[in-house]
mmCIF file of C-alpha atoms in Angstrom:
data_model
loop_
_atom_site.group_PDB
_atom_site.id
_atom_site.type_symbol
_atom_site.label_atom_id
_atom_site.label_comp_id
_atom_site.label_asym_id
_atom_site.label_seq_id
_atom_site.Cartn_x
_atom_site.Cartn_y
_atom_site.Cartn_z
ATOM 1 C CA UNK A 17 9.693 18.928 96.736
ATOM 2 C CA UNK A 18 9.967 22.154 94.568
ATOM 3 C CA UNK A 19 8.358 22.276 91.671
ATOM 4 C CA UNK A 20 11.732 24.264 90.405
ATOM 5 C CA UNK A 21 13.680 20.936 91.413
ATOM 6 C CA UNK A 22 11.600 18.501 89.538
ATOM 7 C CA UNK A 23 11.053 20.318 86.262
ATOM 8 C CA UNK A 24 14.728 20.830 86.516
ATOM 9 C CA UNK A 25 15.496 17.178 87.002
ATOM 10 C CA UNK A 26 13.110 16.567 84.335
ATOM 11 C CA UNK A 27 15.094 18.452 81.511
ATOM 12 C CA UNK A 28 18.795 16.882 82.819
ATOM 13 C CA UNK A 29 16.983 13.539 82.571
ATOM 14 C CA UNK A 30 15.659 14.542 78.585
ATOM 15 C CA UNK A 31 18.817 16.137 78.309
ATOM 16 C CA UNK A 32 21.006 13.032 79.485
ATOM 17 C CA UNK A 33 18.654 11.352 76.734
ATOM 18 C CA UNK A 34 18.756 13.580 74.016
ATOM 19 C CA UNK A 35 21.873 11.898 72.576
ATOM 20 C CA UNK A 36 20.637 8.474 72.961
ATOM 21 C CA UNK A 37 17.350 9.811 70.938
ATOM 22 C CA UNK A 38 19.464 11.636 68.692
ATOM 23 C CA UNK A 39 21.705 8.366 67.761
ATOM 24 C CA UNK A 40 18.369 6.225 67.251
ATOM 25 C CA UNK A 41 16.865 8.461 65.350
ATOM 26 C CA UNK A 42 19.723 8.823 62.701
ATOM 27 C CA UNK A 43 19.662 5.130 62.701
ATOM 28 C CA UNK A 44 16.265 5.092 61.325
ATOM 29 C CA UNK A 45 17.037 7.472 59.022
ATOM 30 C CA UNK A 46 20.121 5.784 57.746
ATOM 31 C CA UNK A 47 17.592 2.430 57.488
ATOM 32 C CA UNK A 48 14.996 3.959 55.854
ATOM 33 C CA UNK A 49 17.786 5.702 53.125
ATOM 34 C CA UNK A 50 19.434 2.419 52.632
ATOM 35 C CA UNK A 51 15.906 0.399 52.205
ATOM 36 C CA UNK A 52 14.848 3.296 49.170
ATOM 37 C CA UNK A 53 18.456 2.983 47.718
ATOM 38 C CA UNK A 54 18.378 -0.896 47.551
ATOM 39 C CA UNK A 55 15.016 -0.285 45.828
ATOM 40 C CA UNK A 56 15.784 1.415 43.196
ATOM 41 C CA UNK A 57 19.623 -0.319 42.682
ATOM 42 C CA UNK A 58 16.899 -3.485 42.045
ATOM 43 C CA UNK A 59 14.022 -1.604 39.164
ATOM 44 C CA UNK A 60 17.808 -0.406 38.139
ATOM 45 C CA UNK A 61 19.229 -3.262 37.391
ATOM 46 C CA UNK A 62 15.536 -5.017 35.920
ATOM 47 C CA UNK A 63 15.857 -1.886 33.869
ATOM 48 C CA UNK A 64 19.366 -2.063 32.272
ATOM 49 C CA UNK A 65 18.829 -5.887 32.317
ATOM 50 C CA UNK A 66 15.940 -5.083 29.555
ATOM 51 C CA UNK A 67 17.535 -1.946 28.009
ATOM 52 C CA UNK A 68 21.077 -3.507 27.837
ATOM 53 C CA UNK A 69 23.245 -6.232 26.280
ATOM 54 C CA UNK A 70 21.560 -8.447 28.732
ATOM 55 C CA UNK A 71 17.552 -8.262 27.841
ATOM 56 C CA UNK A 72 16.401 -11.883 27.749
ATOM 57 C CA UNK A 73 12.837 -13.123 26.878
ATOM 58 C CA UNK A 74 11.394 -12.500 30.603
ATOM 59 C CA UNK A 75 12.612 -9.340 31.592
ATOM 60 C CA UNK A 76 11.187 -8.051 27.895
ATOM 61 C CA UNK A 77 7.880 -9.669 29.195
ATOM 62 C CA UNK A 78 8.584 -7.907 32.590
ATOM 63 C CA UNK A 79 8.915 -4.225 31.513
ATOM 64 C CA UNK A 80 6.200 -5.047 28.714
ATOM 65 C CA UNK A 81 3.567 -5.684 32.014
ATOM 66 C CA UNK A 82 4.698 -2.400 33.603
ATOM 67 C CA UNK A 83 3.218 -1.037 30.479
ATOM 68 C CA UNK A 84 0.331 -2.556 30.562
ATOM 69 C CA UNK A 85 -0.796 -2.091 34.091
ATOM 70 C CA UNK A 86 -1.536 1.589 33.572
ATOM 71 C CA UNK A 87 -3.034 0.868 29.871
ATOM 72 C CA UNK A 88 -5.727 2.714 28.967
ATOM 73 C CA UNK A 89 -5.986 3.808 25.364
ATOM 74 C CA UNK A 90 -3.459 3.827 22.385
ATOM 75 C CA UNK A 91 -3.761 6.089 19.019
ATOM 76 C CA UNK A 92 -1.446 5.775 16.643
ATOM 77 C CA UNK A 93 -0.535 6.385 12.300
ATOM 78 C CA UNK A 94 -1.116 2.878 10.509
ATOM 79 C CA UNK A 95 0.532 1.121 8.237
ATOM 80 C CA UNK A 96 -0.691 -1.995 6.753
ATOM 81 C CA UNK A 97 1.348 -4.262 3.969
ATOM 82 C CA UNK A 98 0.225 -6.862 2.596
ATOM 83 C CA UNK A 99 2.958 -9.280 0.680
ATOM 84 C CA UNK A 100 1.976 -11.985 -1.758
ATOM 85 C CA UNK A 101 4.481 -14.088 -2.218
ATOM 86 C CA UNK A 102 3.627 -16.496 -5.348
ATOM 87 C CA UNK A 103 3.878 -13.404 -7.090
ATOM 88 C CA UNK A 104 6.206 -11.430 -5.482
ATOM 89 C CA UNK A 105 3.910 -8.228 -4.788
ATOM 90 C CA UNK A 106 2.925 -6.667 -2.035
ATOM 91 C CA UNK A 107 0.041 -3.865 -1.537
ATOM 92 C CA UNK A 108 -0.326 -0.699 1.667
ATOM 93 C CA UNK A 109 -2.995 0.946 3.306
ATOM 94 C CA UNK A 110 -2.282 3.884 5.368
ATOM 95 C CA UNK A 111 -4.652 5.503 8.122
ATOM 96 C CA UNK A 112 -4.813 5.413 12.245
ATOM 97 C CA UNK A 113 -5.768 3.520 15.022
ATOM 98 C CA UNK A 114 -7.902 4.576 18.371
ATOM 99 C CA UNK A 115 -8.030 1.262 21.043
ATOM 100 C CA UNK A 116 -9.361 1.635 24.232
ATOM 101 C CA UNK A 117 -9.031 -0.738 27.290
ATOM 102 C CA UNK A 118 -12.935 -1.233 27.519
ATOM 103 C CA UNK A 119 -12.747 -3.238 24.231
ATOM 104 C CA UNK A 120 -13.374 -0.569 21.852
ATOM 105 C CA UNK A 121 -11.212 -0.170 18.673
ATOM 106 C CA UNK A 122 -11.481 2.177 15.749
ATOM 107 C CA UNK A 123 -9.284 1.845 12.418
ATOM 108 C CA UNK A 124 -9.791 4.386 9.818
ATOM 109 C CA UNK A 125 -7.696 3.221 6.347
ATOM 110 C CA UNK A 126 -7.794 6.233 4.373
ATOM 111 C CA UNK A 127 -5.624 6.036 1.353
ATOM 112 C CA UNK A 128 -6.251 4.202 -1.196
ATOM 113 C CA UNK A 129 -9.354 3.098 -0.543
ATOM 114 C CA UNK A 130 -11.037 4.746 2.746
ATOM 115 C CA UNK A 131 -12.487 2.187 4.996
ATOM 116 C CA UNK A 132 -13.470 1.855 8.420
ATOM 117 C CA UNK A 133 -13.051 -0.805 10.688
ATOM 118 C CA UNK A 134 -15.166 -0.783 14.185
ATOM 119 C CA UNK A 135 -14.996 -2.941 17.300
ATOM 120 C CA UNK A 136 -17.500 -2.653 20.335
ATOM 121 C CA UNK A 137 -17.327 -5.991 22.549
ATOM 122 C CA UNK A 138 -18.041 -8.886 20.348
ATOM 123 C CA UNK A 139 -19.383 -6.567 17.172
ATOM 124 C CA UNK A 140 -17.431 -6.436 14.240
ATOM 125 C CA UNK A 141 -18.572 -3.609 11.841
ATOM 126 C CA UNK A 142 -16.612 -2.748 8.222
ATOM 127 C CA UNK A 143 -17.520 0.051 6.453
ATOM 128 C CA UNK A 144 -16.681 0.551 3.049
ATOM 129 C CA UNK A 145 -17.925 4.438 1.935
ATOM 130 C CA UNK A 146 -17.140 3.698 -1.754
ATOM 131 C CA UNK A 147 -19.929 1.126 -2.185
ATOM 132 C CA UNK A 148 -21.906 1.947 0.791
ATOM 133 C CA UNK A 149 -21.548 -1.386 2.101
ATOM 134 C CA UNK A 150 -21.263 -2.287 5.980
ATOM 135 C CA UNK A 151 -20.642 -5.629 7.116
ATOM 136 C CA UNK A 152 -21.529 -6.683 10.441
ATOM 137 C CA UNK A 153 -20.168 -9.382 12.669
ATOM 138 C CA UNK A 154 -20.891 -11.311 16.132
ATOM 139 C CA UNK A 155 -17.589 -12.104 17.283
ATOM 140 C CA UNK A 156 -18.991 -14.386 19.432
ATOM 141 C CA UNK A 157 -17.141 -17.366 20.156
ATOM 142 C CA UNK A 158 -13.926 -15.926 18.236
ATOM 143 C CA UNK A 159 -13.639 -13.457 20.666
ATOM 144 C CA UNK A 160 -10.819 -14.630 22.018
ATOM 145 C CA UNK A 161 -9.061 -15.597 18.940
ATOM 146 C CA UNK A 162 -9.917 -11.827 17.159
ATOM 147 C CA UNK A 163 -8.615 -10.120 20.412
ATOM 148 C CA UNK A 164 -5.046 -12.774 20.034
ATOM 149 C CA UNK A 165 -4.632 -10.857 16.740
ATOM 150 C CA UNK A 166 -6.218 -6.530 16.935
ATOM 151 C CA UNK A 167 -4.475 -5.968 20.607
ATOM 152 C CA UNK A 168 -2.123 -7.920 20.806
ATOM 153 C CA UNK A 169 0.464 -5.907 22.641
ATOM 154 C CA UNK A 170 -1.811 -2.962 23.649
ATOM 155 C CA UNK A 171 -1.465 -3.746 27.070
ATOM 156 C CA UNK A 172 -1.620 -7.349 26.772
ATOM 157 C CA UNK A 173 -0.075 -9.375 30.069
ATOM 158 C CA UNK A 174 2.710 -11.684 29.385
ATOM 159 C CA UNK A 175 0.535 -14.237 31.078
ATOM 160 C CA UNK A 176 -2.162 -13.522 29.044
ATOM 161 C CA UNK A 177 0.258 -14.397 25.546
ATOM 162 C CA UNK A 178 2.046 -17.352 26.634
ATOM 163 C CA UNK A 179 -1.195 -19.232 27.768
ATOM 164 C CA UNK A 180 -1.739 -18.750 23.340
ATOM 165 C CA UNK A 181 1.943 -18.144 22.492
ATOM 166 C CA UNK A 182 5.202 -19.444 22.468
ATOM 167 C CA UNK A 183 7.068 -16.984 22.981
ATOM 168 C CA UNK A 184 10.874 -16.022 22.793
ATOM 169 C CA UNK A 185 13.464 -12.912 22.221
ATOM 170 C CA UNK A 186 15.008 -13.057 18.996
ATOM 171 C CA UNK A 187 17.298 -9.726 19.259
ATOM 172 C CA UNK A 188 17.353 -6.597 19.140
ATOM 173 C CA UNK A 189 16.906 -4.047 16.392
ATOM 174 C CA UNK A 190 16.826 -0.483 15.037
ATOM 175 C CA UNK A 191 13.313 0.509 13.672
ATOM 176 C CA UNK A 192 12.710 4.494 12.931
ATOM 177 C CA UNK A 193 15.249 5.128 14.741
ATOM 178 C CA UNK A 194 14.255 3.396 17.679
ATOM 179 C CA UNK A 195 15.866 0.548 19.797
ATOM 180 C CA UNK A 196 13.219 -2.009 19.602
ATOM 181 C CA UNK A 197 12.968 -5.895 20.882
ATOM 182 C CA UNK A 198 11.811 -8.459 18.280
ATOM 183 C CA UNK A 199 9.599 -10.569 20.129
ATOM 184 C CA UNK A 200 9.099 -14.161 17.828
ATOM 185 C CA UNK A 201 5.803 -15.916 19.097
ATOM 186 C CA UNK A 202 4.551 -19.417 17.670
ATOM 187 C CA UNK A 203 0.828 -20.338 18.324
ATOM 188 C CA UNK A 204 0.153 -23.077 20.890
ATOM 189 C CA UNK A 205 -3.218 -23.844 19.074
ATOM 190 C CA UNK A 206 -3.627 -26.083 15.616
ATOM 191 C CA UNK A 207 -6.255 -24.598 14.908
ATOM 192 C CA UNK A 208 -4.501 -20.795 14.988
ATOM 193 C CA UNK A 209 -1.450 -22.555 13.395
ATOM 194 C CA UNK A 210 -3.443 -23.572 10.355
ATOM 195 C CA UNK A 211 -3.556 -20.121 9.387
ATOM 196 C CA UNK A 212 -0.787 -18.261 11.116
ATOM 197 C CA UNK A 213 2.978 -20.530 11.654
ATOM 198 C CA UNK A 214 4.395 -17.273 14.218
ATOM 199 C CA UNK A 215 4.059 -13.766 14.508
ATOM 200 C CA UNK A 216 6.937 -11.100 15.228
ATOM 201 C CA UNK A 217 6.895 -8.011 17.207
ATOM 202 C CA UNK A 218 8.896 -4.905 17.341
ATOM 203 C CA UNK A 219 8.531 -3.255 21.364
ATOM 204 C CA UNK A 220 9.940 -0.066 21.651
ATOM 205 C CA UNK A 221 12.353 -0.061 24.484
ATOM 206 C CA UNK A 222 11.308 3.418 25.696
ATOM 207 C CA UNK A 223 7.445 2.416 25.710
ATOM 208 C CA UNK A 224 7.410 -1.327 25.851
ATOM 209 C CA UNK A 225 4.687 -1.279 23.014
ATOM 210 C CA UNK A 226 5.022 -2.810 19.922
ATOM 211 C CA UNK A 227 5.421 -0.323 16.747
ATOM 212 C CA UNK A 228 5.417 -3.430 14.231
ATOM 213 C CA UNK A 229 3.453 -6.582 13.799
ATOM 214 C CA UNK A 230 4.559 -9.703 11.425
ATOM 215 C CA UNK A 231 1.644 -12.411 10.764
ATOM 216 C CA UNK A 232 2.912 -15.227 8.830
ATOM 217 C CA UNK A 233 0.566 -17.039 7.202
ATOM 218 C CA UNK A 234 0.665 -20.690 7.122
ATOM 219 C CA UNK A 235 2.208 -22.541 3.632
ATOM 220 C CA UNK A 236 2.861 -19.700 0.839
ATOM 221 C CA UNK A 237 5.301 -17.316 2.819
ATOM 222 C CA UNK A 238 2.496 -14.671 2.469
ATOM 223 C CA UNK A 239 1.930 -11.826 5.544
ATOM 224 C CA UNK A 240 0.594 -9.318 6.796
ATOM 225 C CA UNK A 241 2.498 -6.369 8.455
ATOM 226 C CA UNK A 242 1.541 -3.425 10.624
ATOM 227 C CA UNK A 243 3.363 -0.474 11.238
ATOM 228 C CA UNK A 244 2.639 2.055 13.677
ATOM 229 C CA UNK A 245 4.346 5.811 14.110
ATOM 230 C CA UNK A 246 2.926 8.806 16.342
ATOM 231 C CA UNK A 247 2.249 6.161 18.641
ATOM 232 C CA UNK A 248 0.937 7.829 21.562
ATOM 233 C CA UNK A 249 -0.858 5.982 25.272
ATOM 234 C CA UNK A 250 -3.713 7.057 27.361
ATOM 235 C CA UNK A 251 -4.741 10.071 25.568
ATOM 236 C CA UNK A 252 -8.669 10.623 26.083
ATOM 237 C CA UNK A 253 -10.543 9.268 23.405
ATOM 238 C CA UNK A 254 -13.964 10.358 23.120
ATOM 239 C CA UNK A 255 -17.019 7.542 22.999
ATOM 240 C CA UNK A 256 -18.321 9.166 19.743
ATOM 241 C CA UNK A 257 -14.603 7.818 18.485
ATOM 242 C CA UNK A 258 -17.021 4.928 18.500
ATOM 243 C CA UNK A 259 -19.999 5.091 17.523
ATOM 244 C CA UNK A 260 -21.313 4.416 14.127
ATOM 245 C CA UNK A 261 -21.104 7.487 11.929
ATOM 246 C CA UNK A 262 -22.060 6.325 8.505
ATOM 247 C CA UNK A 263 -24.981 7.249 6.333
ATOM 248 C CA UNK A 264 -28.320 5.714 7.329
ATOM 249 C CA UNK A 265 -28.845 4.224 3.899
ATOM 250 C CA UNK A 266 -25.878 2.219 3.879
ATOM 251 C CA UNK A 267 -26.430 -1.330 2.740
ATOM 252 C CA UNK A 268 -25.955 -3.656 5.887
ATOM 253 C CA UNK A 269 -25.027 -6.835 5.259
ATOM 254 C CA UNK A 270 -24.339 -9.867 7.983
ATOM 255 C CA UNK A 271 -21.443 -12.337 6.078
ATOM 256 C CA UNK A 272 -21.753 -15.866 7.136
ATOM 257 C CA UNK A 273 -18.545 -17.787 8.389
#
């Protein structure tokens, strides 16, 4: 047979096809564009179910875990209230926060009275420059219970709070200008309850990370408030953020209790 003949019959045979081809191919197409658009009509809808009239407690908890599966670090401009409430007064510190993922946290209060506050694993180290005075503490087996308290919300898992939390959505709220959640949770333990009845927390509903912290503690109607602005996630923080940059001569001391 001629070579002419069967290349020729060749191409009416792919050309016979071509169509066929042609039609399955723009079927897999079409597939493939529907499969993407139900995709995102579904993080649409968790996202306007959590930004909208309709944000219950779990898809807060939801959008808060997005969050925190790319948490690395958090810096942030402090403020820290304390209220008083048999007589009716209340007292701030100002200053910033550096947390890392790797357990590491920094606090720097710098007005009125400059102290630092330093966290590597299970040591505890408070500096006070005016008396020269740092305290040092093995976290030890309060771990856990210190961690509940310094990150809670820095890229915490919902899983991880309602194994210690109760935890429900109150409403929603304006705070510096922001639409925030207020997240209400009660402690699970006695033992946490005996000094704290529930905490509050305000999540930013563009970041999903708190920007205010309520600790109510247990009996007077006393707490303790944290307020954070400038808040800003997974900038680089340095190790020497870290370390321990006070004077050599400092007076260590280890409290008991």
């Amino acid at each position: 047979m001629h070579l002419s003949y069967v290349l020729g019959s060749n191409r009416r045979k792919a050309w016979a096809n071509a169509p066929l081809q042609g039609l399955i191919l723009k079927c897999k197409l079409t597939l493939a564009a529907a499969l993407i658009g139900l995709c995102m009509v579904a993080f649409a809808f968790r996202l306007s179910a959590a930004q909208g009239g309709q944000a219950t407690t779990a898809s807060v908890l939801g959008m808060m875990d997005r969050s925190a599966s790319d948490f690395r670090s958090l810096t942030a401009d402090l403020e820290n209230t304390k209220y008083t409430e048999v007589v009716k007064d209340s007292s701030t510190e100002t200053g910033h926060i550096y947390v890392r993922k790797d357990q590491k946290m920094r606090i720097e209060i710098t007005a009125p009275d400059p102290r630092t506050i330093l966290r590597v694993g299970d040591s505890l180290f408070v500096y006070t420059p005016k008396i020269k005075r740092v305290e040092e503490y093995d976290l030890g087996k309060n771990r856990a219970m210190v961690d509940q308290y310094v990150l809670l919300g820095f890229g915490t898992r919902s899983e991880n709070l309602k194994k210690s939390y109760e935890v429900k959505l109150v409403g929603e709220e304006q705070l510096d200008g922001k639409k925030t959640y207020l997240l209400e949770l009660t402690p699970k333990s006695d033992d946490v309850r005996h000094q704290i009845t529930k905490i509050q927390m305000w999540i930013d509903s563009s970041s999903w990370l708190p920007i205010q912290q309520k600790f109510f503690e247990t009996g007077a109607g006393d707490y303790i408030q944290f307020h954070y602005t400038n808040v800003m996630k997974n900038l680089k923080i340095n190790d020497s953020r870290f370390k321990q940059d006070w004077p050599k001569d400092v007076n260590r001391v280890k409290p008991r209790g």
